[in-house]
PDB file of C-alpha atoms in Angstrom:
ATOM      1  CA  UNK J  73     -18.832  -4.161 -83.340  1.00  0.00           C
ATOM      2  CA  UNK J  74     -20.877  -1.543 -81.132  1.00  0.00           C
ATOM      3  CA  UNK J  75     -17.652  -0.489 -79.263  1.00  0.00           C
ATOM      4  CA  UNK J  76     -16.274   2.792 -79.280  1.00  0.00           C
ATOM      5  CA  UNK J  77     -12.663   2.709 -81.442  1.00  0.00           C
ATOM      6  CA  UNK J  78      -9.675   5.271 -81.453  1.00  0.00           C
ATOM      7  CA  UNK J  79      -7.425   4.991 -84.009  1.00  0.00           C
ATOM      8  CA  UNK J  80      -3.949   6.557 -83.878  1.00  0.00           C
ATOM      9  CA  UNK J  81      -1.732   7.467 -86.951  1.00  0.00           C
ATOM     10  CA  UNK J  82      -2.260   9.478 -90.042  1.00  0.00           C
ATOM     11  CA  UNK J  83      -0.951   6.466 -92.702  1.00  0.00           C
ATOM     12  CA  UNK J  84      -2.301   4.288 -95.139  1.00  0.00           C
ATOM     13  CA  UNK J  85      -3.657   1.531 -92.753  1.00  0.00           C
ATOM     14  CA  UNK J  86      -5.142   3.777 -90.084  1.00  0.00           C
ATOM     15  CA  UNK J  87      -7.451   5.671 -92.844  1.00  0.00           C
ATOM     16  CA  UNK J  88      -8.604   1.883 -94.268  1.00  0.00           C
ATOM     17  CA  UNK J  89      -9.120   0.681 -90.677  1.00  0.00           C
ATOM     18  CA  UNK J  90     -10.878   3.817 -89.921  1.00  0.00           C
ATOM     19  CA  UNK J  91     -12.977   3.790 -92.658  1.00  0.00           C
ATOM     20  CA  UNK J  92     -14.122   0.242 -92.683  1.00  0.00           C
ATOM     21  CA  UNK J  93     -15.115   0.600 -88.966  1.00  0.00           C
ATOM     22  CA  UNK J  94     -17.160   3.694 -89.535  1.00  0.00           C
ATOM     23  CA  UNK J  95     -19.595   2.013 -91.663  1.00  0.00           C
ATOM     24  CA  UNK J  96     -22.977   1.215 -90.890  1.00  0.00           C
ATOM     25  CA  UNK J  97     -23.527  -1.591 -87.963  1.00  0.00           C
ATOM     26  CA  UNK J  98     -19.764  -1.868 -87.069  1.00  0.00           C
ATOM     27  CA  UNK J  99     -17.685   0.423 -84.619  1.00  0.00           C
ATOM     28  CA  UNK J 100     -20.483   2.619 -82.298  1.00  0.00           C
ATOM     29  CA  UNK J 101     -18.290   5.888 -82.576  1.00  0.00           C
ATOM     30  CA  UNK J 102     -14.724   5.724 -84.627  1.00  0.00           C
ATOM     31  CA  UNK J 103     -11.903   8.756 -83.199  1.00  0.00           C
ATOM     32  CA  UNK J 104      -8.918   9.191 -85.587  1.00  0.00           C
ATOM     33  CA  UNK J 105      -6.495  10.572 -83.674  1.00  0.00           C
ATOM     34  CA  UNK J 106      -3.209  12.328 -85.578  1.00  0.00           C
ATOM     35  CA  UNK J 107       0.087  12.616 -84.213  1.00  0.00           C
ATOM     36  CA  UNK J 108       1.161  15.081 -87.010  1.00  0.00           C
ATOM     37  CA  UNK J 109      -0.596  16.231 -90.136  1.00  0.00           C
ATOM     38  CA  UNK J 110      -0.311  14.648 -93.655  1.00  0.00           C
ATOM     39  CA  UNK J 111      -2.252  15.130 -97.286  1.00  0.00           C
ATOM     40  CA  UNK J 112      -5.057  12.928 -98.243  1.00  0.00           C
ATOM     41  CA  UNK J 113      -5.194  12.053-101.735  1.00  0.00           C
ATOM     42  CA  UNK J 114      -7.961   9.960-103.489  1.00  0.00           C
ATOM     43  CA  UNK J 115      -7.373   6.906-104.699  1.00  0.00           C
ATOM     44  CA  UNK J 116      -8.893   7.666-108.006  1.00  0.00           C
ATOM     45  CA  UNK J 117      -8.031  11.327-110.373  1.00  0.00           C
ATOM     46  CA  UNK J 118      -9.387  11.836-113.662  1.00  0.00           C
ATOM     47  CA  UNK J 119     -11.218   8.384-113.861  1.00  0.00           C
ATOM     48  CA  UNK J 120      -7.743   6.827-113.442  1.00  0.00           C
ATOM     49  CA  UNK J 121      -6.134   4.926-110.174  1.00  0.00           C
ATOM     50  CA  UNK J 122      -3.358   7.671-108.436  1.00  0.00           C
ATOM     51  CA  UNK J 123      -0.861   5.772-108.728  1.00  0.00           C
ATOM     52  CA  UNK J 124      -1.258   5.274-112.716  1.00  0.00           C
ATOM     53  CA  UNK J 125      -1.062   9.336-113.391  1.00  0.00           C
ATOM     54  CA  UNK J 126       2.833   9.239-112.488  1.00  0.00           C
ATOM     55  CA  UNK J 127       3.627   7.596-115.219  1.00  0.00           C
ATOM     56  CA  UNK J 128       2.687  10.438-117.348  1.00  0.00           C
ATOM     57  CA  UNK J 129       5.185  11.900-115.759  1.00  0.00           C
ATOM     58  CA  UNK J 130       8.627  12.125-117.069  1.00  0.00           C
ATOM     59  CA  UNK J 131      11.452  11.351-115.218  1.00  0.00           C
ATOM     60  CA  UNK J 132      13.788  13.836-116.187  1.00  0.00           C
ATOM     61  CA  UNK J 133      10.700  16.548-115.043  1.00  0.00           C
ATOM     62  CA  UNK J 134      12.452  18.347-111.835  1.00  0.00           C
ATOM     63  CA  UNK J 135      11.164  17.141-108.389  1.00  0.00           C
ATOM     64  CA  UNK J 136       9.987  20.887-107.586  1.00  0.00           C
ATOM     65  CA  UNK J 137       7.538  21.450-110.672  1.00  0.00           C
ATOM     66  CA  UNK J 138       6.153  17.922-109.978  1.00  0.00           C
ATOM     67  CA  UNK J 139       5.578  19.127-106.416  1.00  0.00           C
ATOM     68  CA  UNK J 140       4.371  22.716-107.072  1.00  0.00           C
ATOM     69  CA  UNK J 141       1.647  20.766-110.029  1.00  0.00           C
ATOM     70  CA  UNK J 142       0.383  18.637-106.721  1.00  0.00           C
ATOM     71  CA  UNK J 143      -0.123  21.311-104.531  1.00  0.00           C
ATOM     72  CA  UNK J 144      -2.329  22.870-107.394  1.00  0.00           C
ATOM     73  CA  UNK J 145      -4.103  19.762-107.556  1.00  0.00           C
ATOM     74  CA  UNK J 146      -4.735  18.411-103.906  1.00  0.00           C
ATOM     75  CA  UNK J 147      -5.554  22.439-103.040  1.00  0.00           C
ATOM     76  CA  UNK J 148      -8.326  22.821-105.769  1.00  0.00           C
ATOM     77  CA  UNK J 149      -9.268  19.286-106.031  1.00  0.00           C
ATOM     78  CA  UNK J 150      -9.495  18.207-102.559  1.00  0.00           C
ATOM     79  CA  UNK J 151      -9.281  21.136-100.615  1.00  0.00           C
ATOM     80  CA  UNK J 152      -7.217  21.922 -97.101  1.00  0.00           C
ATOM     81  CA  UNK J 153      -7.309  19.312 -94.787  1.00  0.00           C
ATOM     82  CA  UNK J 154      -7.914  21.744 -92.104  1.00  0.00           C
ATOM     83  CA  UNK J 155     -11.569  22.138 -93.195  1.00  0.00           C
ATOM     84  CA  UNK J 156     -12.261  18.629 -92.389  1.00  0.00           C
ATOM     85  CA  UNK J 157     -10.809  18.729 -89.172  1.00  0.00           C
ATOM     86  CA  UNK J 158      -7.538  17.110 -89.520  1.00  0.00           C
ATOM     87  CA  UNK J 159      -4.427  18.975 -88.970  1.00  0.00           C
ATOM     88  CA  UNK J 160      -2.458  21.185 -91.420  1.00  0.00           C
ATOM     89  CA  UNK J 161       0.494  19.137 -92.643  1.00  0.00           C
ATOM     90  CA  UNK J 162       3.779  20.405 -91.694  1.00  0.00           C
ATOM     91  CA  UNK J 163       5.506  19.436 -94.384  1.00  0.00           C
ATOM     92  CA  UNK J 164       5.011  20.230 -98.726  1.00  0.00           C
ATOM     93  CA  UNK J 165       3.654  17.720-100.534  1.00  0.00           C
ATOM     94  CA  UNK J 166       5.939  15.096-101.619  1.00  0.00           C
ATOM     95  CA  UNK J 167       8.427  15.700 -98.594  1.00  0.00           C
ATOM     96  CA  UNK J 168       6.759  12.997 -96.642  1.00  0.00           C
ATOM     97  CA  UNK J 169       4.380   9.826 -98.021  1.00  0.00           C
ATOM     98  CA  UNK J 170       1.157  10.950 -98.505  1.00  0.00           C
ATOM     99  CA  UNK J 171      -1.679   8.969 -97.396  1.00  0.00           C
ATOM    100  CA  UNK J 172      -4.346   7.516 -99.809  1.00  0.00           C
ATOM    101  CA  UNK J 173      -7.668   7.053 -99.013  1.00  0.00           C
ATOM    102  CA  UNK J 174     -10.871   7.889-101.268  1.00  0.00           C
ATOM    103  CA  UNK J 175     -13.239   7.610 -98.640  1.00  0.00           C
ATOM    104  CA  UNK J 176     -11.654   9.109 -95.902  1.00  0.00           C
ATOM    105  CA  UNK J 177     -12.673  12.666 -96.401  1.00  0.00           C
ATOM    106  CA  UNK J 178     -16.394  11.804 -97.182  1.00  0.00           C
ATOM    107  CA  UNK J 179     -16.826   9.818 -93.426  1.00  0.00           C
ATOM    108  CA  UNK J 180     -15.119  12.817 -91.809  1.00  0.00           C
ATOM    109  CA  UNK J 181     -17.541  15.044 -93.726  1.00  0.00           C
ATOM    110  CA  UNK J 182     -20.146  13.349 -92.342  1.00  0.00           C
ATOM    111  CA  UNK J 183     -18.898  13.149 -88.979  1.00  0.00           C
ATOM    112  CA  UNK J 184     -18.864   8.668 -89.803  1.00  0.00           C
ATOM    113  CA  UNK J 185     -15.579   9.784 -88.108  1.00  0.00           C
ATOM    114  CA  UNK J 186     -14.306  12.262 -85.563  1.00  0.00           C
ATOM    115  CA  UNK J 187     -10.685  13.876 -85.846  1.00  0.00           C
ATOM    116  CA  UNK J 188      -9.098  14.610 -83.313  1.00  0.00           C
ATOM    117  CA  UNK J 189      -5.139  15.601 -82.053  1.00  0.00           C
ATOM    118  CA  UNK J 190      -2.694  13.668 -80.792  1.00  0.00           C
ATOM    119  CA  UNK J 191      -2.889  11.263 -77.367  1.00  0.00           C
ATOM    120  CA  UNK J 192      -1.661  12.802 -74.040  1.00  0.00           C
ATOM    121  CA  UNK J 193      -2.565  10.564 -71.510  1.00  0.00           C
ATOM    122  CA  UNK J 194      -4.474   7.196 -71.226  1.00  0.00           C
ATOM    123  CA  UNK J 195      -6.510   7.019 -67.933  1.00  0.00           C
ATOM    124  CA  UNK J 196      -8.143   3.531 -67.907  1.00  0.00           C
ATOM    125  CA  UNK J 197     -11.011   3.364 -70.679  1.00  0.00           C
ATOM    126  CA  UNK J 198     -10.988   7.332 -70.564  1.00  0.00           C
ATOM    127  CA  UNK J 199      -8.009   8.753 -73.535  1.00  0.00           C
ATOM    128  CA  UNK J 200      -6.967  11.790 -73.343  1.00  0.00           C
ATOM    129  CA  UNK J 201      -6.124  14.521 -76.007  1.00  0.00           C
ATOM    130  CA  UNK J 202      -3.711  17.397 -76.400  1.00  0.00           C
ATOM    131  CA  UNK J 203      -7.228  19.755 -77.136  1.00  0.00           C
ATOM    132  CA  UNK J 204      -8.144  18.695 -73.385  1.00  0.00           C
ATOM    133  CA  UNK J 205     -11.091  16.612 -74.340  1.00  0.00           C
ATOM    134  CA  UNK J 206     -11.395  13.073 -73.128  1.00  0.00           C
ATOM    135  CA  UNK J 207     -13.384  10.009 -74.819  1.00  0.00           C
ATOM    136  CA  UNK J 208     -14.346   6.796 -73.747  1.00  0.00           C
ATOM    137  CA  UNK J 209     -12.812   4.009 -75.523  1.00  0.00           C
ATOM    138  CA  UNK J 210     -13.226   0.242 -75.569  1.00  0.00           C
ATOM    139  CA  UNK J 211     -10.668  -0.285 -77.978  1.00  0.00           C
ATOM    140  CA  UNK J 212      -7.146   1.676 -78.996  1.00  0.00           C
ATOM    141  CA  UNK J 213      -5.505   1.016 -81.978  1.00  0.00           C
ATOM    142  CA  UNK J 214      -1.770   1.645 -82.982  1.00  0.00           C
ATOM    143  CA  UNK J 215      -1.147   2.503 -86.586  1.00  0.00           C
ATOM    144  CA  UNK J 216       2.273   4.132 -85.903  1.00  0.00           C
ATOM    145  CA  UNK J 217       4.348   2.055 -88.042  1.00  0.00           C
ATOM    146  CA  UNK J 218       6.704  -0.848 -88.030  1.00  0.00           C
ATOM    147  CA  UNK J 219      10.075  -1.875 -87.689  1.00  0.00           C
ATOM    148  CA  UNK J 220      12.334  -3.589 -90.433  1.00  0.00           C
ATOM    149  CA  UNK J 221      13.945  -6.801 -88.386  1.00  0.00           C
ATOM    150  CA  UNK J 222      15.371  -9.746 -90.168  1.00  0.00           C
ATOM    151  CA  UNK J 223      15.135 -12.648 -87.059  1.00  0.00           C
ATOM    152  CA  UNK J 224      16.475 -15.235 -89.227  1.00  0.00           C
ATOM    153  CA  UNK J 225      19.549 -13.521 -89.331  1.00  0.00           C
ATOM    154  CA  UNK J 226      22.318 -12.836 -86.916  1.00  0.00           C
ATOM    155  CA  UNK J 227      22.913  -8.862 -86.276  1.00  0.00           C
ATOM    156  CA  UNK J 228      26.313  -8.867 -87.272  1.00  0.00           C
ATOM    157  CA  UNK J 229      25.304 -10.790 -90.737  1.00  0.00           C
ATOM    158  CA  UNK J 230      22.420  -8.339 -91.680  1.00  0.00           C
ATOM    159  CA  UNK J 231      20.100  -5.987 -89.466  1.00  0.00           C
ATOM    160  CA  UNK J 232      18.167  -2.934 -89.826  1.00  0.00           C
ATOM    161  CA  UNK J 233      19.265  -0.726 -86.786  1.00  0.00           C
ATOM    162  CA  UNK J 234      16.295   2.625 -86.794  1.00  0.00           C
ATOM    163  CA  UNK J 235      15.073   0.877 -89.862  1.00  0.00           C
ATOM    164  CA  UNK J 236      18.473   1.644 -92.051  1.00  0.00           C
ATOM    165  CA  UNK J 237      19.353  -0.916 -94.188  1.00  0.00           C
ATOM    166  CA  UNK J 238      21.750  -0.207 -97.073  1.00  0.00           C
ATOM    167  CA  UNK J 239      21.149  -2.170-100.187  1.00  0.00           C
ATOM    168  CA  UNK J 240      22.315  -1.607-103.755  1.00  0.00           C
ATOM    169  CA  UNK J 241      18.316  -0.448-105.461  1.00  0.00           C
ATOM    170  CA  UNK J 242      16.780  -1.486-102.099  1.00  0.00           C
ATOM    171  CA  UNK J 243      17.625  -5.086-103.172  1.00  0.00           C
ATOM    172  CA  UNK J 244      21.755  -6.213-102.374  1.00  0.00           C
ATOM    173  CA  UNK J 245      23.583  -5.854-100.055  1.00  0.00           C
ATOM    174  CA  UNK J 246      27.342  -4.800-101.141  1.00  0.00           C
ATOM    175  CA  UNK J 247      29.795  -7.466-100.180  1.00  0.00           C
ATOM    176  CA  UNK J 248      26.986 -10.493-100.143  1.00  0.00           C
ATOM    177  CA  UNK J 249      26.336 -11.836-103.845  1.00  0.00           C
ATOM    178  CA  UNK J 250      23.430 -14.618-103.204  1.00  0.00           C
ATOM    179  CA  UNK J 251      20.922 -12.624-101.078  1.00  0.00           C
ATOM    180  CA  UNK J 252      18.047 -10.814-102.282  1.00  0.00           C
ATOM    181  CA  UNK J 253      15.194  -8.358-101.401  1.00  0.00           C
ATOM    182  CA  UNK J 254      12.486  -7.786-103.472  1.00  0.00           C
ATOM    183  CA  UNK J 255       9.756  -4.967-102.372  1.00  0.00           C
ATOM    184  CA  UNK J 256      11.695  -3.667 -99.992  1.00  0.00           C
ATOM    185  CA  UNK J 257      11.207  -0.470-100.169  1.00  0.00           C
ATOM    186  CA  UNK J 258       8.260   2.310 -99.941  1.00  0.00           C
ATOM    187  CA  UNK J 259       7.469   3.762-103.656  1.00  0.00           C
ATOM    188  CA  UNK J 260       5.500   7.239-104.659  1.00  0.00           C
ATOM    189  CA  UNK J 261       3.446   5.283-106.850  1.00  0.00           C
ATOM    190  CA  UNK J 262       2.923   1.833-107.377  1.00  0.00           C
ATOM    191  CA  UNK J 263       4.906  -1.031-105.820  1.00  0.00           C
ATOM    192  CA  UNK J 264       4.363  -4.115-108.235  1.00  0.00           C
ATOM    193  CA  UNK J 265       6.493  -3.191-111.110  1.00  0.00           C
ATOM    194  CA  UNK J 266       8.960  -2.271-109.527  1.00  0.00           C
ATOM    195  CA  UNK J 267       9.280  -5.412-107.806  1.00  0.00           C
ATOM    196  CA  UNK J 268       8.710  -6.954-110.829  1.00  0.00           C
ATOM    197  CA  UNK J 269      11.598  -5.343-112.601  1.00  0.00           C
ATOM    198  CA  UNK J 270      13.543  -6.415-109.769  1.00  0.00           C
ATOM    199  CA  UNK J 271      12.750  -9.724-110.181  1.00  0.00           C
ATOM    200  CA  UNK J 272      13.839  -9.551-113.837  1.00  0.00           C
ATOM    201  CA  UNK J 273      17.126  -8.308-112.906  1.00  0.00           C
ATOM    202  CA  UNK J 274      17.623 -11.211-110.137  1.00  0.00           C
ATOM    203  CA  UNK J 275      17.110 -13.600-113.041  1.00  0.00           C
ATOM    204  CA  UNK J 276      19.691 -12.404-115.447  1.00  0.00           C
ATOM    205  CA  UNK J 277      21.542 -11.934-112.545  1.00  0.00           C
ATOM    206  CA  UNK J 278      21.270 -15.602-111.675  1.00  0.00           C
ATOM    207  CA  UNK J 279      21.801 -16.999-115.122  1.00  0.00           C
ATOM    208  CA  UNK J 280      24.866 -14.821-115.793  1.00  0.00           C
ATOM    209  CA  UNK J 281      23.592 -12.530-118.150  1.00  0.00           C
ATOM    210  CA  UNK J 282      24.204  -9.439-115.406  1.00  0.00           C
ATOM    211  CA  UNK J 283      27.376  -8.335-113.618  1.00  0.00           C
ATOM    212  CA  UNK J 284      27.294  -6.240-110.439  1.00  0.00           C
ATOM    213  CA  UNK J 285      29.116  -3.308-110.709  1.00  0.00           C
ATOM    214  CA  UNK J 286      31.995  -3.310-108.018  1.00  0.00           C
ATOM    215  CA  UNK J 287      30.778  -3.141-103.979  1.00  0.00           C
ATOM    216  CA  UNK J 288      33.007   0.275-103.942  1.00  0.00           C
ATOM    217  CA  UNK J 289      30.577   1.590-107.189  1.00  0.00           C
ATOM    218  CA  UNK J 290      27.881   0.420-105.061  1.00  0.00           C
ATOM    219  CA  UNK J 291      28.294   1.803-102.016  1.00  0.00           C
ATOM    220  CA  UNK J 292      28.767   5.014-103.185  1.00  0.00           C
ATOM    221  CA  UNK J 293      25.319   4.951-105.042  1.00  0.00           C
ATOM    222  CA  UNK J 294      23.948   4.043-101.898  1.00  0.00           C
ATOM    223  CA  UNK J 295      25.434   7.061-100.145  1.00  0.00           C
ATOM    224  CA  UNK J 296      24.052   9.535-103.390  1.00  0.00           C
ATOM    225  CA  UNK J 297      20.950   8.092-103.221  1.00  0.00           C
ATOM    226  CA  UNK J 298      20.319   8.543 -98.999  1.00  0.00           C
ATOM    227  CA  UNK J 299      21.403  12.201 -99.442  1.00  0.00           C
ATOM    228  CA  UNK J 300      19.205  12.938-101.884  1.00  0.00           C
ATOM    229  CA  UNK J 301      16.253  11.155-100.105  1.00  0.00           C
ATOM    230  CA  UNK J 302      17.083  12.882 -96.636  1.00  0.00           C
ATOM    231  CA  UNK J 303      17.517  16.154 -98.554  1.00  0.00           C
ATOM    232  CA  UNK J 304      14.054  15.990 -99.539  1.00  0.00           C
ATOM    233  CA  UNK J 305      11.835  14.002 -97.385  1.00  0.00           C
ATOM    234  CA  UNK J 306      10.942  14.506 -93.622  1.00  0.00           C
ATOM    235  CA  UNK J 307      13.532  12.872 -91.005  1.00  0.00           C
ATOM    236  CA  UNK J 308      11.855   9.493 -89.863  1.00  0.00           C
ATOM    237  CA  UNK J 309      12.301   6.001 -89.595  1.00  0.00           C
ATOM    238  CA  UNK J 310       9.334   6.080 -92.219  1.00  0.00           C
ATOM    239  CA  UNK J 311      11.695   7.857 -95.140  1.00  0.00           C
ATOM    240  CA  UNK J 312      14.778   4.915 -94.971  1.00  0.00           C
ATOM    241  CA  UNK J 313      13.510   2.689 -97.889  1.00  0.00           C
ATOM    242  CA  UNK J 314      11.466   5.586 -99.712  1.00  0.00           C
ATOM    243  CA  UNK J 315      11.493   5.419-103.567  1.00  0.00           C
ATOM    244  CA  UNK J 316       9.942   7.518-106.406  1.00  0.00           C
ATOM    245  CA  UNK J 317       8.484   5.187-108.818  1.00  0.00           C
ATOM    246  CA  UNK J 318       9.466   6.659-111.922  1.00  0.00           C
ATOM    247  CA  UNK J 319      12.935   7.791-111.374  1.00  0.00           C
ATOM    248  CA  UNK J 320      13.107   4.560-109.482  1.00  0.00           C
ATOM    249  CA  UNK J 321      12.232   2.203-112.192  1.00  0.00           C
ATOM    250  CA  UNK J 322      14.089   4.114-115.171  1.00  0.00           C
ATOM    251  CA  UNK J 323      17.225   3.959-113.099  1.00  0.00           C
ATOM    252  CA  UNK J 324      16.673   0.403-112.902  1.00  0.00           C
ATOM    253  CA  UNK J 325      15.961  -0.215-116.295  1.00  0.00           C
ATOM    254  CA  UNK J 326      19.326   1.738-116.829  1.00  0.00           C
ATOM    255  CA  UNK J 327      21.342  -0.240-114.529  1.00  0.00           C
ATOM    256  CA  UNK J 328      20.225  -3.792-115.953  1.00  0.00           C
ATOM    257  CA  UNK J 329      21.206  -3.031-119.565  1.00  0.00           C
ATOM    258  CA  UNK J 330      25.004  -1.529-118.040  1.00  0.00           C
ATOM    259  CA  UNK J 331      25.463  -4.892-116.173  1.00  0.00           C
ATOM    260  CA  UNK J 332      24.311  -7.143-119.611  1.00  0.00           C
ATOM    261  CA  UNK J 333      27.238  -5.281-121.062  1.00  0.00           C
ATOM    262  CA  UNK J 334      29.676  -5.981-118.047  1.00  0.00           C
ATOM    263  CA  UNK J 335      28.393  -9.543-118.130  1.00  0.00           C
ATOM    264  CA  UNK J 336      28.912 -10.270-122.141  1.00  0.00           C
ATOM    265  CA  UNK J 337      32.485  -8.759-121.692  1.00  0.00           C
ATOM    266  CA  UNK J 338      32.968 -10.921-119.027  1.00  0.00           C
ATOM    267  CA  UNK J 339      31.940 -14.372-120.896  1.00  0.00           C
ATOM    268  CA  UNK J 340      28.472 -14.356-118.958  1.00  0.00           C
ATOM    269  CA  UNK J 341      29.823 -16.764-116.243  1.00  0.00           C
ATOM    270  CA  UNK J 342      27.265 -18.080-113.547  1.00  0.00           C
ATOM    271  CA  UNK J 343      27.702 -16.018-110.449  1.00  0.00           C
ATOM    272  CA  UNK J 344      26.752 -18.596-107.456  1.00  0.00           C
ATOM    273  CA  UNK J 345      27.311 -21.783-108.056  1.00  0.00           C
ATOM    274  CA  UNK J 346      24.551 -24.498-109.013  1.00  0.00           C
ATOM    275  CA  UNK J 347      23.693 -26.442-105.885  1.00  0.00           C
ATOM    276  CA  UNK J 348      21.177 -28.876-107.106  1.00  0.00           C
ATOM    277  CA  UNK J 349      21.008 -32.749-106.390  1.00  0.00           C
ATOM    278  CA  UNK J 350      18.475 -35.643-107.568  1.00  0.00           C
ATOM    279  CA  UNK J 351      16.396 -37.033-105.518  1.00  0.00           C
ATOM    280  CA  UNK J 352      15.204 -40.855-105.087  1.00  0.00           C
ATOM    281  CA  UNK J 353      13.206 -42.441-102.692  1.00  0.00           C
ATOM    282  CA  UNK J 354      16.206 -44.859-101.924  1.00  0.00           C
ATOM    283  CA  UNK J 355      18.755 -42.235-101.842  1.00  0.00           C
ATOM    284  CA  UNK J 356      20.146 -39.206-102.954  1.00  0.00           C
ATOM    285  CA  UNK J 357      22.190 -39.106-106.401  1.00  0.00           C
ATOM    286  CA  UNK J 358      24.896 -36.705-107.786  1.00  0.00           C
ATOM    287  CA  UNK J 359      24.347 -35.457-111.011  1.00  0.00           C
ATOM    288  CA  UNK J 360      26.385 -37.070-113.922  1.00  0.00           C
ATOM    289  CA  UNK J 361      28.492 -34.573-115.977  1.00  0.00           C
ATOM    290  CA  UNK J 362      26.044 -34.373-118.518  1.00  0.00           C
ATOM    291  CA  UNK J 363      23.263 -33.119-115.920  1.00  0.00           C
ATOM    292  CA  UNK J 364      25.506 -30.773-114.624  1.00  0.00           C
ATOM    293  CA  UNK J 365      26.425 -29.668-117.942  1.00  0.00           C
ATOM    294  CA  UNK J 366      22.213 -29.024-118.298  1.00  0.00           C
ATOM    295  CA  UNK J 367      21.916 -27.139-115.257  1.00  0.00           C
ATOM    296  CA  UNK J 368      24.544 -24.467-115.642  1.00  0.00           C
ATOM    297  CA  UNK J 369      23.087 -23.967-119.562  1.00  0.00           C
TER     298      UNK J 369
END
């Protein structure tokens, strides 16, 4: 409160941070400062939340009409995000993850919030910028990104090296049958389905009523689906677990109703075994046969 605030990074978090510091009686001056530019979409189109609209959209529409329909839309509905002082995104829309923000635009419109280019040089509470202007700041903060590390693990088990980790639908890893991700992943669109739907499949994993395909068959849709994504979206650490939500979800869909078939041809035989015991205050107990016989039903 009453300090002045520069926030670095053109994502998701630094427009909320931004934003909530600019109102009234918080931050004294707020400077959002952009390493590169991006599009800034409104949470909210038509009366409906963003990430609702794309699933109007088929998936079988190609990934170029979808993109040329956005640029219509963010160009006439929002306008160029050079006239609110931000810089012009390198990249089309789609090619990189947009940032959402509804109130974003308004504060900068305002002047609630100051743009300004990227950090050159931090000289005590003075920053820096590459436009050669300097501010005063009592507070910088980072909102660069993150880095996907697994400490629990050793790095020859499982690790995320540049934030690359290959999983069968952002959720297996090939070779390792009883370890699971869920959400994983960064969707265009809205994450809680498909981590729902991924929680679905876990289950009929788990209760043998879905077979993996092979870990060759895997690995090789891993491999499709990181050449399409770096054929389409901007080189960064940011792009490894990018999904489209649509494509994403029907593919999944897809995939669960193959392995009930693999699994009912296969006898729909429990893939990790039951490790459950019965416990007493006195001691522990092995299940009888019968119980055993109740837990693998």
């Amino acid at each position: 409160e009453g300090k002045n605030v520069v926030v670095l990074g053109m994502g998701n978090s630094a427009m909320d941070i931004s934003v909530e510091l600019s109102r009234p009686g918080v931050a004294k001056k707020v400077f959002l400062s952009a390493r590169r530019g991006a599009y800034v979409i409104p949470n909210y189109l038509f009366g409906k939340p963003l990430d609702k609209l794309t699933e109007y959209t088929p998936h079988w529409v190609p990934f170029f009409i979808q993109q040329t329909l956005a640029h219509l839309l963010i160009r006439f509905g929002v306008g160029k995000m050079e006239d609110f002082g931000l810089p012009k995104p390198d990249h089309k829309f789609g090619s990189a993850h947009p940032t959402i923000s509804q109130d974003l635009l308004v504060r900068l419109g305002r002047g609630d919030i100051k743009p300004k280019p990227v950090i050159t040089e931090l000289r005590g509470k003075k920053i820096a910028f590459a436009d050669g202007t300097e501010e005063e700041a009592d507070v910088l903060i980072y909102c660069t990104g993150y880095n996907i590390k697994f400490p629990f693990f050793e790095e020859d088990f499982l690790s995320a090296p540049n934030n690359y980790i290959p999983l069968y639908y952002k959720m297996i890893k090939p070779g390792i049958n009883n370890l699971f991700f869920v959400g994983l992943m960064q969707p265009l669109g809205a994450i809680m389905p498909l981590a729902e739907c991924q929680g679905k499949w876990i289950s009929q994993y788990l209760t043998g009523n879905y077979v993996l395909p092979s870990k060759e068959k895997m690995e090789k849709s891993i491999l499709k689906d990181e050449k399409a994504m770096k054929k389409r979206y901007v080189n960064s650490t940011r792009h490894t677990i990018q999904v489209d939500y649509d494509s994403f979800l029907y593919d999944m869909k897809k995939e669960i109703e193959q392995g009930k078939k693999r699994a009912a041809k296969e006898g729909n035989h429990l893939p990790i075994e039951a490790r459950a015991m019965y416990h007493s205050e006195k001691s522990h107990v092995l299940p009888s046969r019968k119980q055993k016989q109740l837990v693998s039903k």
